Coordinates of C-alpha atoms and ligand atoms in Angstrom, one line a residue:
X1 CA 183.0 92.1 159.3
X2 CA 184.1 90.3 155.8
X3 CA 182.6 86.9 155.4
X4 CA 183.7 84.1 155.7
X5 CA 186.1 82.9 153.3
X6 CA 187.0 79.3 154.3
X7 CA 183.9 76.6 153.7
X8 CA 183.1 72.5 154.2
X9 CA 182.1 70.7 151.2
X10 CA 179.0 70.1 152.7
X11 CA 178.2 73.3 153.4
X12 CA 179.1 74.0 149.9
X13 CA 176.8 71.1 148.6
X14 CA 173.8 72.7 150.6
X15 CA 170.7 73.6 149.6
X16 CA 167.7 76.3 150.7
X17 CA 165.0 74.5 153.0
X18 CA 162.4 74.3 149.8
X19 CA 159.1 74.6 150.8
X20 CA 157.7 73.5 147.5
X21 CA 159.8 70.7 145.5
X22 CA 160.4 71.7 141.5
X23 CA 158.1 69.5 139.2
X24 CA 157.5 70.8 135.6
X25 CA 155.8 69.4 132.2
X26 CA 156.2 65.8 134.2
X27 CA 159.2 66.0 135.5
X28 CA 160.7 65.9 138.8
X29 CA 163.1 68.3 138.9
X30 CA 166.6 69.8 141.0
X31 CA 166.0 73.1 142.5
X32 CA 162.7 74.1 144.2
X33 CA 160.5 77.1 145.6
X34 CA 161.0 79.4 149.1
X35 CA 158.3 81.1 151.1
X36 CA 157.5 83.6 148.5
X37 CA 157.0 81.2 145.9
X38 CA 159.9 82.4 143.7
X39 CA 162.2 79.4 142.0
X40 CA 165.9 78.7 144.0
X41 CA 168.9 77.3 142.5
X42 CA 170.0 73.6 143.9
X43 CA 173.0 73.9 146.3
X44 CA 173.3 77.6 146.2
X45 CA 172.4 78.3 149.7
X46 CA 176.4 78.5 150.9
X47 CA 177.8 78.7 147.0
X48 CA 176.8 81.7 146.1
X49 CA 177.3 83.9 149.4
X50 CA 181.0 82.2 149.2
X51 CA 182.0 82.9 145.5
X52 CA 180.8 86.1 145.8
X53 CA 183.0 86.7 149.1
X54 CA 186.1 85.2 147.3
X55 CA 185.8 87.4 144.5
X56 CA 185.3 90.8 147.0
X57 CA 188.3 88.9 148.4
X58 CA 190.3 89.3 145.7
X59 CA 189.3 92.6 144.4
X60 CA 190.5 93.7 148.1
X61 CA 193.8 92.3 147.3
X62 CA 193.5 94.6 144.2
X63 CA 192.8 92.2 141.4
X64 CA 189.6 93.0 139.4
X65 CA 187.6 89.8 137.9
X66 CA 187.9 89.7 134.7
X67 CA 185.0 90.2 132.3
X68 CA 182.6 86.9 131.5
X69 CA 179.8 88.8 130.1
X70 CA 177.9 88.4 126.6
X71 CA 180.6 91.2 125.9
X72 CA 183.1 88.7 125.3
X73 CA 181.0 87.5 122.0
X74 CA 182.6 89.4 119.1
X75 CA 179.9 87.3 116.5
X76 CA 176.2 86.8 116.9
X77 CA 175.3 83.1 117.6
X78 CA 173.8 81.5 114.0
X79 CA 170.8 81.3 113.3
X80 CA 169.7 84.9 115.0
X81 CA 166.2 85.7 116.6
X82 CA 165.3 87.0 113.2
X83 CA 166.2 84.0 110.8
X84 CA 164.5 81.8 113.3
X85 CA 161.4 83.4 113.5
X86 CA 161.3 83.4 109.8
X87 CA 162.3 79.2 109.3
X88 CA 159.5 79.1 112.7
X89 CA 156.6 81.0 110.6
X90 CA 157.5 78.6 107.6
X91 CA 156.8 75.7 109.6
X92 CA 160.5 74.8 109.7
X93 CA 161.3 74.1 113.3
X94 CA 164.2 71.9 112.8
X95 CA 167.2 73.8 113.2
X96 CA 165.9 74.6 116.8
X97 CA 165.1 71.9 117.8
X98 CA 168.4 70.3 116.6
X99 CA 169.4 73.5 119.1
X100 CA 167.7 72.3 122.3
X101 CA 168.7 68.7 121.6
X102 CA 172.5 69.3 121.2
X103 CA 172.2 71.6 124.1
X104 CA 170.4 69.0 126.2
X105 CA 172.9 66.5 125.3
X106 CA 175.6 68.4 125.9
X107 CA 174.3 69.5 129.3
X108 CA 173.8 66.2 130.6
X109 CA 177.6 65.3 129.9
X110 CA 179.1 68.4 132.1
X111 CA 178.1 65.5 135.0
X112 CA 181.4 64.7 134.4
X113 CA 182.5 67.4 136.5
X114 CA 181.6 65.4 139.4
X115 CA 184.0 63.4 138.8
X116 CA 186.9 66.3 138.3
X117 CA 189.9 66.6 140.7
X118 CA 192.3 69.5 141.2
X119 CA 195.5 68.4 142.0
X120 CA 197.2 69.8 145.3
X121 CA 198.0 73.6 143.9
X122 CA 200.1 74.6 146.7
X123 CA 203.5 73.5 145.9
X124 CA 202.9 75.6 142.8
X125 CA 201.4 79.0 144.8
X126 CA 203.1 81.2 146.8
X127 CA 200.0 83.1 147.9
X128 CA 197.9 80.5 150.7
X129 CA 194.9 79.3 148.9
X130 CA 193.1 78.4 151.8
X131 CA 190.8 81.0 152.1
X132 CA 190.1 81.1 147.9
X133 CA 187.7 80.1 145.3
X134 CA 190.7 77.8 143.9
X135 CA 191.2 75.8 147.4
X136 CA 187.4 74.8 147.2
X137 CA 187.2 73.1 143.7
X138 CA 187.4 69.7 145.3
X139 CA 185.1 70.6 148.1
X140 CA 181.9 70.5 146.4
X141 CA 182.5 73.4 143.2
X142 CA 182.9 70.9 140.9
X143 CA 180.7 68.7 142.0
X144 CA 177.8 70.6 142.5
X145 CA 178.6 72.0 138.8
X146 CA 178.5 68.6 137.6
X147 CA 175.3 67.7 139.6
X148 CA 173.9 71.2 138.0
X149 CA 174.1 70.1 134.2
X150 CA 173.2 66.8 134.6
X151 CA 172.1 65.7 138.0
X152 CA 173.5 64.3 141.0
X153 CA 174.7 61.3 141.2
X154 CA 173.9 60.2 144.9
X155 CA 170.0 61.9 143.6
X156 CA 169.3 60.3 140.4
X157 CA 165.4 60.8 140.8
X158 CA 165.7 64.2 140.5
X159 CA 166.4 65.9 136.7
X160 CA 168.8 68.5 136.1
X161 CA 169.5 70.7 132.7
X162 CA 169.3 68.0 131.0
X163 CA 166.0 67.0 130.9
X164 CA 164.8 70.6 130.9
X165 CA 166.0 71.4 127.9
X166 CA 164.5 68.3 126.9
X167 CA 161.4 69.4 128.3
X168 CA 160.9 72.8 127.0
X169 CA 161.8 71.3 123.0
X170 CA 159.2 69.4 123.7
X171 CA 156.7 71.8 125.4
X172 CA 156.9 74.3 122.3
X173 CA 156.7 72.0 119.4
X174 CA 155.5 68.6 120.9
X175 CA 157.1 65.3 121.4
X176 CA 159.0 63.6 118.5
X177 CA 158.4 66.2 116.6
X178 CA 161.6 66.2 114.4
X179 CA 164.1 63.0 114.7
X180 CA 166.9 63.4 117.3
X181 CA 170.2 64.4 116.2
X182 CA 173.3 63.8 117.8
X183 CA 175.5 66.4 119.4
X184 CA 179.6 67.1 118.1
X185 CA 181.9 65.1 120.5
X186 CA 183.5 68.4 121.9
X187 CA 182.3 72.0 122.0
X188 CA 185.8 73.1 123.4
X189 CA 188.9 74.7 122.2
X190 CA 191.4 71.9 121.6
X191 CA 195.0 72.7 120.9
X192 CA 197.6 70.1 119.9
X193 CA 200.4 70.7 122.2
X194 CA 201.5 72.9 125.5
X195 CA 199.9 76.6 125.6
X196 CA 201.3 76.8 129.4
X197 CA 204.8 74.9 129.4
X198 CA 205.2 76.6 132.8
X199 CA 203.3 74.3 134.3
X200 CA 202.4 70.7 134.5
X201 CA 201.2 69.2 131.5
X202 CA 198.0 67.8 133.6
X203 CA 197.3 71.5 135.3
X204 CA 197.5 73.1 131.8
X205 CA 194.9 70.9 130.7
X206 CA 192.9 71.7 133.9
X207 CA 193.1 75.3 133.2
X208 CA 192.3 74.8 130.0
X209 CA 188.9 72.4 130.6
X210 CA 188.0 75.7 132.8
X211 CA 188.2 78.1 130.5
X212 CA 186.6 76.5 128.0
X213 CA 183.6 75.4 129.8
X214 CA 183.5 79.5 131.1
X215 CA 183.2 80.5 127.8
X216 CA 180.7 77.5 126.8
X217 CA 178.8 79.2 129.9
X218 CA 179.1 82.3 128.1
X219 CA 178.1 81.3 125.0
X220 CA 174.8 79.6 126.8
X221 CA 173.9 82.5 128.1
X222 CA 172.9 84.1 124.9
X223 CA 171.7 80.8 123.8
X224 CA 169.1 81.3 127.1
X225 CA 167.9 84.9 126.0
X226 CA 167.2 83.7 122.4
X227 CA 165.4 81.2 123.4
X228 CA 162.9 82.9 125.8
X229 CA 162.4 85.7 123.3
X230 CA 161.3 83.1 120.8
X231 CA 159.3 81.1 123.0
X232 CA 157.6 84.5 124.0
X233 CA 157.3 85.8 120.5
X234 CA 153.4 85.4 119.9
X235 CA 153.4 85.6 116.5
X236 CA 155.4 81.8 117.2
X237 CA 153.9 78.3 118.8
X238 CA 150.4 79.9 118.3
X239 CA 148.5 76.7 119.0
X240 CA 150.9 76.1 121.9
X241 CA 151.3 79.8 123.6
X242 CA 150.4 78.3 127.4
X243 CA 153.2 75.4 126.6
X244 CA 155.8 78.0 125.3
X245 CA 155.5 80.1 128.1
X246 CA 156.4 77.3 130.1
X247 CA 159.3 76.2 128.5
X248 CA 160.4 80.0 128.7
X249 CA 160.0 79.9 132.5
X250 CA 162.2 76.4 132.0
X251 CA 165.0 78.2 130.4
X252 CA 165.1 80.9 133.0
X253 CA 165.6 78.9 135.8
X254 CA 168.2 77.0 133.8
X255 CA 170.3 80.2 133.3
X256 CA 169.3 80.9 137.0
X257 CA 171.6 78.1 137.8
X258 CA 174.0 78.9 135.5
X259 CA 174.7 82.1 136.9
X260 CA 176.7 80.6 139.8
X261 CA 178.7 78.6 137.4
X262 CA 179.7 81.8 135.1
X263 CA 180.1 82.7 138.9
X264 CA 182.6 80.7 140.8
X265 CA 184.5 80.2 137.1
X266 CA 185.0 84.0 136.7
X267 CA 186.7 83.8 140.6
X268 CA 188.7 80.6 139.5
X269 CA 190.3 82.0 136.5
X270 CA 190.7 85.9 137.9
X271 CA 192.6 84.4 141.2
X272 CA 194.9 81.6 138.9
X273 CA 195.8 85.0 137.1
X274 CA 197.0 86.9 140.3
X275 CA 198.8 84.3 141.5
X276 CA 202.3 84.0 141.6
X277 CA 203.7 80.6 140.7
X278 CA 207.1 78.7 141.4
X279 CA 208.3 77.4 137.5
X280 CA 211.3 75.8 138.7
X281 CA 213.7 78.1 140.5
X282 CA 211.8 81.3 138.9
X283 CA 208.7 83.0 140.0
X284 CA 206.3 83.8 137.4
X285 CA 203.0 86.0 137.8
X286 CA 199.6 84.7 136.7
X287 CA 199.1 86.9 134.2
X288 CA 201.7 85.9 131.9
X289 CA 201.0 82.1 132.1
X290 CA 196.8 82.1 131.8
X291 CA 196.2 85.9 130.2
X292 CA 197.6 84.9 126.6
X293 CA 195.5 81.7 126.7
X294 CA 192.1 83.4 128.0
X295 CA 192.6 85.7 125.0
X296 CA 192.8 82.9 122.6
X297 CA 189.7 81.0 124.4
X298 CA 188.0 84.7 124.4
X299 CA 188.4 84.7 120.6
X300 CA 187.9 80.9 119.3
X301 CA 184.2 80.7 121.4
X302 CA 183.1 84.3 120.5
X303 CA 184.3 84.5 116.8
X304 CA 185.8 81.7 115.4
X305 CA 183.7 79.1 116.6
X306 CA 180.5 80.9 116.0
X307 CA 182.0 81.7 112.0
X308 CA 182.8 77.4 111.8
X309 CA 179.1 76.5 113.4
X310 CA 177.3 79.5 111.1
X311 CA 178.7 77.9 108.4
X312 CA 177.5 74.2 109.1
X313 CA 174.3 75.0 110.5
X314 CA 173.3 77.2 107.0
X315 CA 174.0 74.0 105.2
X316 CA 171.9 71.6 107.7
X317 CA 169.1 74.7 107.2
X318 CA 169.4 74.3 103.2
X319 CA 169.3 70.6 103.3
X320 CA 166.1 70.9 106.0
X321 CA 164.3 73.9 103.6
X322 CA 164.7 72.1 100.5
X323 CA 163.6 68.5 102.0
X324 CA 160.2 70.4 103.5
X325 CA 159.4 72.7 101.0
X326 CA 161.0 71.4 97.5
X327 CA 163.8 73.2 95.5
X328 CA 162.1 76.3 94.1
X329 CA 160.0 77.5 97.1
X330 CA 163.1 76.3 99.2
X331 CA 165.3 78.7 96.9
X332 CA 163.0 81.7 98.2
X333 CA 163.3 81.4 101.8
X334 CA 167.4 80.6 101.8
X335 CA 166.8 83.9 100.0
X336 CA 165.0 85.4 102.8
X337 CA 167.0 83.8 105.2
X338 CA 170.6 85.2 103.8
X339 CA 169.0 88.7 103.7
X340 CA 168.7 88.6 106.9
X341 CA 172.2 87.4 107.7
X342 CA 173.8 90.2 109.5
X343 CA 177.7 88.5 108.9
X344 CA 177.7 87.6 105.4
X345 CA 179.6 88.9 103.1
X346 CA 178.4 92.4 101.3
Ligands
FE2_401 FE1 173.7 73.9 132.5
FE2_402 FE1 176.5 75.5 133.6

């Protein structure tokens, strides 16, 4: 028998029966343990079961999901494992710190997806959306996104993404270690103008916000694996090894929960691709209003983006090497640092 396909928002918004709440480097935290002591997403006891039946769903009707793997990243994030390590065993921790921060920050502002409403996509469907992925955005997907990054809302005791990326900076090089910087007011893609003048002005922004923060899901998910490599590296944080390890554990049950967003996303944006919509008196398949602008999203996060941040991020790193360490010694690591830049120009 197929599973069920059609859900409440409740049931959606569930959670496992935790027999061990999730506190951490003190912090009370979402998410908590099961019988056999392993660490359990928040709200995933319905979620994940239904995203993965919508997506079988649609590959029955003969639509694949499309890809939302590291694949998708055509250029290495900036710094990589390697130049950190080197800035780490200099003493210069800043430009990961400034990392975790802006990560942190930006975390705690994907709450906003709480707030999010799909408008009534029916009119515009042919296919019933009932029994999909894209029926259930307002019953409880976004919202237990939102609640996800940077807690719920109606559970404001309990911290979310936020305040453990918070807490594992601070695990691996101590509190206040560096100042705080602030994070860039968007991460997305922006576009002036329409890039889906099929549709309503409002829905193409929609589409757009989901793409974007599937690809800024993406991106994280490299972001995660650096991370625990360096926090696991024991050449780094030698006076802090127990600490580290800790805030590695922290980061993997952060990209625990991020799976189901990367998730429910990759079934959102494969099923508004096979659908076929009503522009006017035409009908127009999915593919030709959301596959040109998944291509430009795929492109701008994995490549272009990463080229525009490498480039600001080297000049933070030179202004941070040369305050720490003066201009001559701060001349040789750059040096050091370049040659081990595996995008620069030969
Ligand atoms: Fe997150
Ligand atoms: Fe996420």
């Amino acid at each position: 028998m197929n599973a069920p396909l059609r859900y409440t928002r409740e049931q959606l918004l569930s959670s496992h029966a935790y027999v061990q709440p999730h506190e951490a480097a003190g912090y009370r935290l979402h998410g908590g343990f099961v019988g056999d002591g392993s660490y359990v997403s928040p709200r995933t006891l319905v979620r994940w079961p239904a995203v993965r039946a919508w997506g079988e769903a649609l590959q029955q009707r003969g639509w694949p999901l499309i890809d939302a793997s590291s694949r998708l990243l055509e250029r290495e994030g900036y710094p990589t494992f390697e130049q950190h390590e080197l800035l780490l065993k200099h003493g210069l921790g800043q430009a990961l710190w400034n990392s975790l921060t802006v990560t942190g920050i930006i975390e705690g502002r994907g709450q906003n997806l709480c707030n999010a409403v799909a408008p009534d996509l029916q009119p515009l469907v042919v296919e019933p959306l009932a029994e999909t992925a894209v029926g259930h955005l307002n019953e409880g997907l976004f919202y237990a996104h939102g609640a996800d990054e940077g807690g719920d809302p109606a559970n404001p005791v309990l911290g979310a993404h936020d305040k453990m990326w918070f807490a594992a900076r601070d695990l691996v090089f101590g509190k206040n270690a560096y100042p705080l910087v602030e994070a860039p007011a968007s991460i997305s893609r922006e576009v002036d103008g329409r890039e889906m003048p099929q549709l309503p002005e409002g829905l193409e922004q929609l589409f757009r916000m989901l793409m974007n923060v599937l690809m800024i899901e993406v991106r994280a998910e490299s972001f995660f694996a650096l991370c625990c490599r360096l926090f696991r590296d024991p050449e780094l944080f030698r006076d802090r090894r127990e600490d580290a390890e800790l805030a590695a554990v922290m980061v993997e049950r952060i990209r625990a929960d991020e799976a189901s967003h990367v998730g429910y996303l990759q079934v959102v944006v494969s099923e508004l691709r096979s659908f076929t919509w009503r522009v006017g008196e035409k009908f127009v398949p999915g593919t030709e209003i959301i596959d040109p602008v998944w291509a430009k999203m795929v492109e701008w996060h994995g490549r272009t983006q990463r080229e525009l941040a490498a480039d600001r991020t080297r000049k933070e790193i030179e202004e941070q090497v040369v305050a720490a360490k003066g201009v001559a010694k701060g001349r040789l690591i750059l040096t050091e640092l370049d040659a081990l830049d595996t995008h620069a120009p030969a």
